[in-house]
PDB file of C-alpha atoms in Angstrom:
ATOM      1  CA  UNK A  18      87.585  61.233 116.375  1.00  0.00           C
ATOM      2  CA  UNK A  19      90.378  59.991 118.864  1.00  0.00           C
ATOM      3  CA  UNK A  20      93.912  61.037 118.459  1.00  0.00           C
ATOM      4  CA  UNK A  21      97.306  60.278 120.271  1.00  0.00           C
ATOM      5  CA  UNK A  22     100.410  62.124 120.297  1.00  0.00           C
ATOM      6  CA  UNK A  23     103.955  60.986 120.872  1.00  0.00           C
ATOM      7  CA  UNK A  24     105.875  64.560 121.206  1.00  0.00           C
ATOM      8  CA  UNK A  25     108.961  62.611 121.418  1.00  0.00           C
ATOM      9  CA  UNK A  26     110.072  61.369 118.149  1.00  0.00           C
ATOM     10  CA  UNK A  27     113.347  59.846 119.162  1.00  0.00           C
ATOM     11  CA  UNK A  28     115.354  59.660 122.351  1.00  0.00           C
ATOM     12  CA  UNK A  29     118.556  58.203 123.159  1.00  0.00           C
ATOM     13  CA  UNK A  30     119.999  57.557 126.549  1.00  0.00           C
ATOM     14  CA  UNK A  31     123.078  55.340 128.059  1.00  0.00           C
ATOM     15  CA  UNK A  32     122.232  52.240 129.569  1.00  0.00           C
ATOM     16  CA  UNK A  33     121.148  52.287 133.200  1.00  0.00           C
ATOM     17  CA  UNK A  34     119.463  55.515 133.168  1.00  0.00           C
ATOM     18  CA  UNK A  35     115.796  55.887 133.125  1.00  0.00           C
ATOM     19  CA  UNK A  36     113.480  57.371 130.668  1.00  0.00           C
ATOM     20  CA  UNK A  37     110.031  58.490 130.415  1.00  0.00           C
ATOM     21  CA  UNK A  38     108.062  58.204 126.723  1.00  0.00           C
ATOM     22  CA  UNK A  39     104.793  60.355 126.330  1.00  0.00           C
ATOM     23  CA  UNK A  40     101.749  60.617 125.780  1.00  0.00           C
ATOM     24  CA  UNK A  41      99.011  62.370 125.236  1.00  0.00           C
ATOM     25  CA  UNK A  42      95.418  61.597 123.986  1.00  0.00           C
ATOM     26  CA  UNK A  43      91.940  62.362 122.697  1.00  0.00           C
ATOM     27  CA  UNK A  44      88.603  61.740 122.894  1.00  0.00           C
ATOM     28  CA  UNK A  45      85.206  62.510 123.701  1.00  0.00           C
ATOM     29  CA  UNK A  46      84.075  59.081 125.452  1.00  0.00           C
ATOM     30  CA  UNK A  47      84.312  58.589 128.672  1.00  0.00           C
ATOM     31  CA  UNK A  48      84.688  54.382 128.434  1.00  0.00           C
ATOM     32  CA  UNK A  49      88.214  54.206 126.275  1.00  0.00           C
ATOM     33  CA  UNK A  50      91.266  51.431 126.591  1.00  0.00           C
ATOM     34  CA  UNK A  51      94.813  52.265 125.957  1.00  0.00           C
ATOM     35  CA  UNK A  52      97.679  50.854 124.958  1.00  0.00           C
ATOM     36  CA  UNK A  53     101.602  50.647 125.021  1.00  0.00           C
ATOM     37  CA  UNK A  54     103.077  48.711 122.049  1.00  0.00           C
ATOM     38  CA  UNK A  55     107.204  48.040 121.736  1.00  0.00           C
ATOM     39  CA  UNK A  56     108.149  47.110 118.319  1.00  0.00           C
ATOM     40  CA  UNK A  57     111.553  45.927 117.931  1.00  0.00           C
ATOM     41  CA  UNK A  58     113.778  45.803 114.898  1.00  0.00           C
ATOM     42  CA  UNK A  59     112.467  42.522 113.812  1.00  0.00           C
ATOM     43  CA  UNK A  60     109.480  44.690 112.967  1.00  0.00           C
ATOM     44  CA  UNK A  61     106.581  42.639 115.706  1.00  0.00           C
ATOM     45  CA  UNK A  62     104.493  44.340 117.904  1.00  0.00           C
ATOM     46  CA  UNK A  63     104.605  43.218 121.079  1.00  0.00           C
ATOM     47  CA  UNK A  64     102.049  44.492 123.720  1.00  0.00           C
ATOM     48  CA  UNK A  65     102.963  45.399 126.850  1.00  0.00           C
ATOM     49  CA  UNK A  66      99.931  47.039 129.381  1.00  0.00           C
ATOM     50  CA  UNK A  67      96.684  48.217 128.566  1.00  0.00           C
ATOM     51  CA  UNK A  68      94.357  50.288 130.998  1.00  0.00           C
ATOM     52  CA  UNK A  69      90.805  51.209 130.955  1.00  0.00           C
ATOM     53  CA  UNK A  70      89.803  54.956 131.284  1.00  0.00           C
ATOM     54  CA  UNK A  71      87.666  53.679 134.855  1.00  0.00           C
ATOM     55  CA  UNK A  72      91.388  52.790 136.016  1.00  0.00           C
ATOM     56  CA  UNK A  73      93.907  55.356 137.223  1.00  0.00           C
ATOM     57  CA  UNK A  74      95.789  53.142 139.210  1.00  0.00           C
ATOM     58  CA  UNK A  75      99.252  52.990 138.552  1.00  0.00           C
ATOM     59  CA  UNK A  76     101.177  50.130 137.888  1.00  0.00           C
ATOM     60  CA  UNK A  77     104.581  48.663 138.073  1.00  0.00           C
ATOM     61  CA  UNK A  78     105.805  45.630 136.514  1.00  0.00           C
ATOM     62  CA  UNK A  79     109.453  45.044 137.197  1.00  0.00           C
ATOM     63  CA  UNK A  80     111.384  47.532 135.310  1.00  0.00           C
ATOM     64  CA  UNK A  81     108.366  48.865 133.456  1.00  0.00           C
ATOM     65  CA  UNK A  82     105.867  51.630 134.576  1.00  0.00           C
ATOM     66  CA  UNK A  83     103.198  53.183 134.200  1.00  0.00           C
ATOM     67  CA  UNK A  84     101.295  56.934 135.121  1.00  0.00           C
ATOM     68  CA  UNK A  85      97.888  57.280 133.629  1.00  0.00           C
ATOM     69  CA  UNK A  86      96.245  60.903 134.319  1.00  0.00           C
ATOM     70  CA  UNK A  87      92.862  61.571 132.696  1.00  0.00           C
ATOM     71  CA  UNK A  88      93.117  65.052 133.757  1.00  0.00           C
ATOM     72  CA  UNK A  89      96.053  65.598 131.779  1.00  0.00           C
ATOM     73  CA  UNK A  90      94.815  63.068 129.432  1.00  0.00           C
ATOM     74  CA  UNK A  91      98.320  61.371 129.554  1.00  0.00           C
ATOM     75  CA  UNK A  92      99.387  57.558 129.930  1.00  0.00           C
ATOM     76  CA  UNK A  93     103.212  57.687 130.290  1.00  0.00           C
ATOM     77  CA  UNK A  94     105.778  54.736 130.533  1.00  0.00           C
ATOM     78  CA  UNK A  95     108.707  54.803 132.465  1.00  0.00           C
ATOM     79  CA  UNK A  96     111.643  52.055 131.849  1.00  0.00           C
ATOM     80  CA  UNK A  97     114.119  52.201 134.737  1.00  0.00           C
ATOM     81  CA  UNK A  98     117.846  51.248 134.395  1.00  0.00           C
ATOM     82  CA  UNK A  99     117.417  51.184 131.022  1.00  0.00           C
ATOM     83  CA  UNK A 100     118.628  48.100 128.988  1.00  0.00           C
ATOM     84  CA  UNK A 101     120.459  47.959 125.382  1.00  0.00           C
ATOM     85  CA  UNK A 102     117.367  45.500 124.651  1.00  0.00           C
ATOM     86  CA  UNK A 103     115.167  48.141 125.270  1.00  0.00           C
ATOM     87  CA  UNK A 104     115.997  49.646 122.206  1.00  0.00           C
ATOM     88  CA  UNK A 105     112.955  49.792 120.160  1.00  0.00           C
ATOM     89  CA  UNK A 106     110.176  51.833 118.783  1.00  0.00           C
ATOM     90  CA  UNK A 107     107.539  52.610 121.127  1.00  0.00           C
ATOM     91  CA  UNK A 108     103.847  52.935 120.950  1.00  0.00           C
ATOM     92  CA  UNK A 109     100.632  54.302 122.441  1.00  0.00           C
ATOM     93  CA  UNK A 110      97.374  53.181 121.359  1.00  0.00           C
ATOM     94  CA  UNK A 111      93.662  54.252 122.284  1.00  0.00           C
ATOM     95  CA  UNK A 112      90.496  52.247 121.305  1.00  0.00           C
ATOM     96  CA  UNK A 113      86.954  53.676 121.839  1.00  0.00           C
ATOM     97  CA  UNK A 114      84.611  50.462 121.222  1.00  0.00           C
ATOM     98  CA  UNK A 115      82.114  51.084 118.801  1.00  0.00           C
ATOM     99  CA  UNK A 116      79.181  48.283 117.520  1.00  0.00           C
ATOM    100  CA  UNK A 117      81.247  49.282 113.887  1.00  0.00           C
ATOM    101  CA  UNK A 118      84.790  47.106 115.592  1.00  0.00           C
ATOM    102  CA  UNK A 119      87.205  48.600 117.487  1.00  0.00           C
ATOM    103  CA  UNK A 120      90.393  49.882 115.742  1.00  0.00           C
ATOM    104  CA  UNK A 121      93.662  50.929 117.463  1.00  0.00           C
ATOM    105  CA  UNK A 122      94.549  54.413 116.900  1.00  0.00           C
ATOM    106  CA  UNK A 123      98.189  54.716 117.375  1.00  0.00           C
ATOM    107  CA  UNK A 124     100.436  57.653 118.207  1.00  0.00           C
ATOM    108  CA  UNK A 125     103.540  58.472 115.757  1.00  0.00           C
ATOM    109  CA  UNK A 126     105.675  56.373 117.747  1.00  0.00           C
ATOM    110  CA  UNK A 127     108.971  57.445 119.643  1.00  0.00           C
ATOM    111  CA  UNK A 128     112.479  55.630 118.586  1.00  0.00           C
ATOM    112  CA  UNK A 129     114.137  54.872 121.999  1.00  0.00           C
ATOM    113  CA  UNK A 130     118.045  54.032 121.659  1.00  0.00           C
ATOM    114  CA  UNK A 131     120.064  52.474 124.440  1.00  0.00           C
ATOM    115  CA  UNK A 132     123.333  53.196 123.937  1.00  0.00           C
ATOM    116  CA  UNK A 133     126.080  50.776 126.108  1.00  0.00           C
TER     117      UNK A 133
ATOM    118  CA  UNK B   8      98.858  29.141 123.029  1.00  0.00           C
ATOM    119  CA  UNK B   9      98.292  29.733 119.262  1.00  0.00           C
ATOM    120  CA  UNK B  10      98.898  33.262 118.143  1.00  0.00           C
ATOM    121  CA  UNK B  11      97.873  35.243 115.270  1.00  0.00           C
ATOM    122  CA  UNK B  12      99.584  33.701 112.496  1.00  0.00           C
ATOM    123  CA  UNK B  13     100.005  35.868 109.123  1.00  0.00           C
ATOM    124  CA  UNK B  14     101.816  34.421 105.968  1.00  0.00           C
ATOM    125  CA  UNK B  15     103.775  34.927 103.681  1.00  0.00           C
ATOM    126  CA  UNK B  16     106.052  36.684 105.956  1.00  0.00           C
ATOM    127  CA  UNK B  17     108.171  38.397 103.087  1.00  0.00           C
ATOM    128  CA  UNK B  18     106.982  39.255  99.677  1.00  0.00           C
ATOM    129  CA  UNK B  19     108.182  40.711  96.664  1.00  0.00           C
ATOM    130  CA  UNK B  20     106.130  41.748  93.814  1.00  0.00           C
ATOM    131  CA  UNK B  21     106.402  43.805  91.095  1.00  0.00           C
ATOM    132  CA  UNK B  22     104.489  47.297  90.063  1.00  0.00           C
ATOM    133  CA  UNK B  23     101.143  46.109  88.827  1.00  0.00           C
ATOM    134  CA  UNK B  24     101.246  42.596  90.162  1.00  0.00           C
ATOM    135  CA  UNK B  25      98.789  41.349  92.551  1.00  0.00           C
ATOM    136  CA  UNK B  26      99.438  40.145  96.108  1.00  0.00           C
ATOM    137  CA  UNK B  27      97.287  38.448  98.607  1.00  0.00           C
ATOM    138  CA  UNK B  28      98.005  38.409 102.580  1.00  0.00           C
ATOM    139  CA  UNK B  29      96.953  35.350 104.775  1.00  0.00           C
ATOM    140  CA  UNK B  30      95.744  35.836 108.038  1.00  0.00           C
ATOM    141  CA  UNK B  31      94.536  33.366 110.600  1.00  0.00           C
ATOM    142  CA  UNK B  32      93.227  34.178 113.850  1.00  0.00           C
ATOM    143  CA  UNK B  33      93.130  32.721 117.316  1.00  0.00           C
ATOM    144  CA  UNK B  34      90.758  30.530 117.493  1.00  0.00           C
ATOM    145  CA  UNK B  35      87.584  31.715 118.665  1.00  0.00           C
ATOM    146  CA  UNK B  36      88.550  34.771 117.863  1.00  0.00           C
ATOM    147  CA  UNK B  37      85.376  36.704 116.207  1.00  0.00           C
ATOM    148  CA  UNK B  38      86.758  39.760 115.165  1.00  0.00           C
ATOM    149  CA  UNK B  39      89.878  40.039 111.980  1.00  0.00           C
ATOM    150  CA  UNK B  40      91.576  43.493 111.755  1.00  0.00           C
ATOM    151  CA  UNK B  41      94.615  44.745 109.179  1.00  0.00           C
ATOM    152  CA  UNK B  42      96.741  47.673 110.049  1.00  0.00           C
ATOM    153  CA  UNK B  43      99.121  48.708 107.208  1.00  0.00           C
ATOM    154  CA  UNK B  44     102.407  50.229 108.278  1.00  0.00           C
ATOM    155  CA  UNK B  45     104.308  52.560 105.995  1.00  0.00           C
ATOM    156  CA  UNK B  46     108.512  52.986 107.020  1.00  0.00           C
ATOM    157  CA  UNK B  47     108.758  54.868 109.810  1.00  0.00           C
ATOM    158  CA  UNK B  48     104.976  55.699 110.350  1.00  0.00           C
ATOM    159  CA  UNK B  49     102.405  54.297 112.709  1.00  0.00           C
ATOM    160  CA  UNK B  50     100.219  51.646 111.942  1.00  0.00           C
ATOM    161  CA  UNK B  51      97.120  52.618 110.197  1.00  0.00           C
ATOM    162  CA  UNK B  52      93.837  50.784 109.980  1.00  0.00           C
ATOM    163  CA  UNK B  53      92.710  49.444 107.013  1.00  0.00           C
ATOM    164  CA  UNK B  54      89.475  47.203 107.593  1.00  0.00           C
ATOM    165  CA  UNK B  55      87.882  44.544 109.940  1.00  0.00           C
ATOM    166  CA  UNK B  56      85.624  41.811 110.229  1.00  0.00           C
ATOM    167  CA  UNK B  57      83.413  40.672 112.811  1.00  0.00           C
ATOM    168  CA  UNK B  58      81.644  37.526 112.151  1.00  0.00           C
ATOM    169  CA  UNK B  59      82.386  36.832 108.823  1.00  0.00           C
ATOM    170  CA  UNK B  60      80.914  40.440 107.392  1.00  0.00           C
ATOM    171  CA  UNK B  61      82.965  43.900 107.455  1.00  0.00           C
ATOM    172  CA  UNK B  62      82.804  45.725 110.054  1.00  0.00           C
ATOM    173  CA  UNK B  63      84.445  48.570 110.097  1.00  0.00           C
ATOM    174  CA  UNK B  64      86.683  50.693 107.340  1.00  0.00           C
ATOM    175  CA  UNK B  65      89.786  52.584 107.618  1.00  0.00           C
ATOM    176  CA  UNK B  66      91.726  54.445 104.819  1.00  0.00           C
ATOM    177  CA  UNK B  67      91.897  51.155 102.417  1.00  0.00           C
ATOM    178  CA  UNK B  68      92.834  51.915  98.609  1.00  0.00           C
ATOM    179  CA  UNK B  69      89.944  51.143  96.249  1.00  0.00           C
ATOM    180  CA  UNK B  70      93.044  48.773  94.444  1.00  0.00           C
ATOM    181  CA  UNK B  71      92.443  46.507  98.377  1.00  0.00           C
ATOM    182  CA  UNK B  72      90.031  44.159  98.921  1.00  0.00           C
ATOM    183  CA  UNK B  73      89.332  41.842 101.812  1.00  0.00           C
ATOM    184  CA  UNK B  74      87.088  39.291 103.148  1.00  0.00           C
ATOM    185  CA  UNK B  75      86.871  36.824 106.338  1.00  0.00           C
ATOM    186  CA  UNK B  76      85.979  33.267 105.144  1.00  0.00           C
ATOM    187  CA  UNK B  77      83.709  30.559 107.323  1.00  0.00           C
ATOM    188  CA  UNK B  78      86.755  29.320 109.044  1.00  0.00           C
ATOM    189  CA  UNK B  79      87.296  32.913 110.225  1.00  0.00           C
ATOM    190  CA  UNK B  80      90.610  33.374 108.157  1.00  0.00           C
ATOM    191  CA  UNK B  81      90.599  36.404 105.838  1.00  0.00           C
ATOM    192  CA  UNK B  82      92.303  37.307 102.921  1.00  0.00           C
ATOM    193  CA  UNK B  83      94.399  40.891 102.467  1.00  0.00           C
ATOM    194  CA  UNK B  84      93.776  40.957  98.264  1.00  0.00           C
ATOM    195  CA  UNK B  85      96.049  44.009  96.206  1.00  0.00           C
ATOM    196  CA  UNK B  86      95.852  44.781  93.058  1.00  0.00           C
ATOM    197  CA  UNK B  87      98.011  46.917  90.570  1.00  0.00           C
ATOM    198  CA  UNK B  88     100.645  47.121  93.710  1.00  0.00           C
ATOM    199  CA  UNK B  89     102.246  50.598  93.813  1.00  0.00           C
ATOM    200  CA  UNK B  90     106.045  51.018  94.855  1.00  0.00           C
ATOM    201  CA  UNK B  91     103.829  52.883  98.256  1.00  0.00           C
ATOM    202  CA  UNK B  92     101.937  50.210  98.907  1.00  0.00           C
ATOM    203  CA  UNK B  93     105.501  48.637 100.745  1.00  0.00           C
ATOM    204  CA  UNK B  94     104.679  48.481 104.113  1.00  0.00           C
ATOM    205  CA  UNK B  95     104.864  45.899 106.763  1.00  0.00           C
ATOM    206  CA  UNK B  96     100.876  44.704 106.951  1.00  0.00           C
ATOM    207  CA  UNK B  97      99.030  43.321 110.514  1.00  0.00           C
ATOM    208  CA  UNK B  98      96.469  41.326 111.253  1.00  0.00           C
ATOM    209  CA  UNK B  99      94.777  41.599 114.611  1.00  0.00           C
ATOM    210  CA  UNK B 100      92.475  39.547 115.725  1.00  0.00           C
ATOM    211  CA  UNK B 101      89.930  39.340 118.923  1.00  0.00           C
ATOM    212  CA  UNK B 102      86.563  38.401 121.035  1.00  0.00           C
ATOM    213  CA  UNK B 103      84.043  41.174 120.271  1.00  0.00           C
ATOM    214  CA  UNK B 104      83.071  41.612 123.953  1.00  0.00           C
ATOM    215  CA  UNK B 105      86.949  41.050 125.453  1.00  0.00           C
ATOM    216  CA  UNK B 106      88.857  43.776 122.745  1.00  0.00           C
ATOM    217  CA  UNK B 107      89.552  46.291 125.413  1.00  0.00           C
ATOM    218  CA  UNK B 108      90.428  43.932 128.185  1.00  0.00           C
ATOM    219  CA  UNK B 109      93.683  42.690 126.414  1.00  0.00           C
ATOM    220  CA  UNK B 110      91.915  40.678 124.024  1.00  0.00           C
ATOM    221  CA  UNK B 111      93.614  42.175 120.962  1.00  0.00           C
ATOM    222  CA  UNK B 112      96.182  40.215 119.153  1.00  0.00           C
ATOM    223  CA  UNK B 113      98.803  40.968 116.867  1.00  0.00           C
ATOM    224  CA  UNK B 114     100.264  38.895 114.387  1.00  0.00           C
ATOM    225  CA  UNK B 115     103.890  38.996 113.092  1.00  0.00           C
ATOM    226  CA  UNK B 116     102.946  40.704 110.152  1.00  0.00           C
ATOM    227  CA  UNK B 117     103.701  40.462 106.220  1.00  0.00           C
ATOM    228  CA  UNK B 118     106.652  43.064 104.595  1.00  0.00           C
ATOM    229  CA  UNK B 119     105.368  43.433 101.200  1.00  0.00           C
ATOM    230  CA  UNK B 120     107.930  45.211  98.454  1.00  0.00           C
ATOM    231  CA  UNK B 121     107.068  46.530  95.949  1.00  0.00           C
ATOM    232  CA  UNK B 122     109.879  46.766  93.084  1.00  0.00           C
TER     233      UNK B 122
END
């Protein structure tokens, strides 16, 4: 069975700084996707990268990042100069494709407040 | 380009009343998921359909039922609704052989209340 934990259920930080969300996952196949999810207030979720588990490189994409480890078994996102619009909850996904469908398991989320 | 598109987008029922969730996917899409989201929890899988048959099965109440029709739309059916079945419910939809390359959809999802 897969499993993803978010240790951090909520954080709050002033606008401008920069803040890390976890996570860490599980599973015993080698070929896996994952996921980071924001979901807003208006309740959406709105995708944001995925990577496959043959891909360790790093990415940045403006003020978005991200650090994938599969030796730590971690996919963290990093917002820089954090914006009031980043305000949100956050989520990390895993799928493990199966012939059965592929569902999303998702971590327990972490409420990330932007305060001006 | 079209999106996942999910109606009604509010709904209030009653305990004991029935509701039924729309969902239609992209098109082309071959593959229908629903995800069931309780207040402040994750999403949680309920079922999916690839090709018009289910697929797969999450933790779905025996009081659910669902099915994906020949135009590839399916149906979220709920019977004797439960003041915990209020939840905001997802579809997902995507290509069998392009789900882990970004191929997975969301739509805007249904809030159901129960009263």
């Amino acid at each position: 069975a897969q499993k993803v934990t978010q240790a951090q259920t909520e954080i709050s930080v002033v606008e401008k700084e920069d803040v890390t969300l976890d996570c860490v996952y599980e599973t015993r196949d080698t070929t896996y996707y994952l996921f980071w999810y924001k979901q807003p207030p208006s309740g959406e979720l709105v995708f944001l990268i995925r990577r496959n588990s043959f891909d360790e490189q790093n990415e940045i994409s403006g003020r978005y990042s991200w650090n994938f480890q599969k030796s730590t078994s971690s996919f963290n996102f990093t917002i820089t100069a954090s914006q009031v619009v980043d305000s949100a909850v956050y989520f990390c996904a895993l799928i493990v494709l199966r012939t059965s469908g592929s569902r999303l398991t998702f971590g327990e989320g972490t409420q990330l407040t932007v305060n001006p | 380009a079209a999106g996942v598109i999910q109606s009604p987008r509010h709904l209030i029922k009653e305990k004991r009343e029935t509701a039924t969730l729309k969902c239609y996917p992209i098109p082309r899409h071959d593959t229908v998921y629903w995800y069931q989201q309780g207040p402040g929890q994750d999403p949680q899988f309920l079922i999916s359909f690839y090709e018009k048959m289910q697929s797969d099965k999450g933790s779905i109440p025996d009081r659910f039922s669902a099915q994906q029709f020949s135009d590839y739309h399916s149906e979220l059916n709920m019977s004797s609704l439960e003041l915990g079945d209020s939840a905001l419910y997802f579809c997902a939809s995507s290509k069998k052989e392009t789900v882990g390359g970004g191929g997975y959809t969301f739509g805007s999802g249904t809030r159901l209340t129960v009263v």
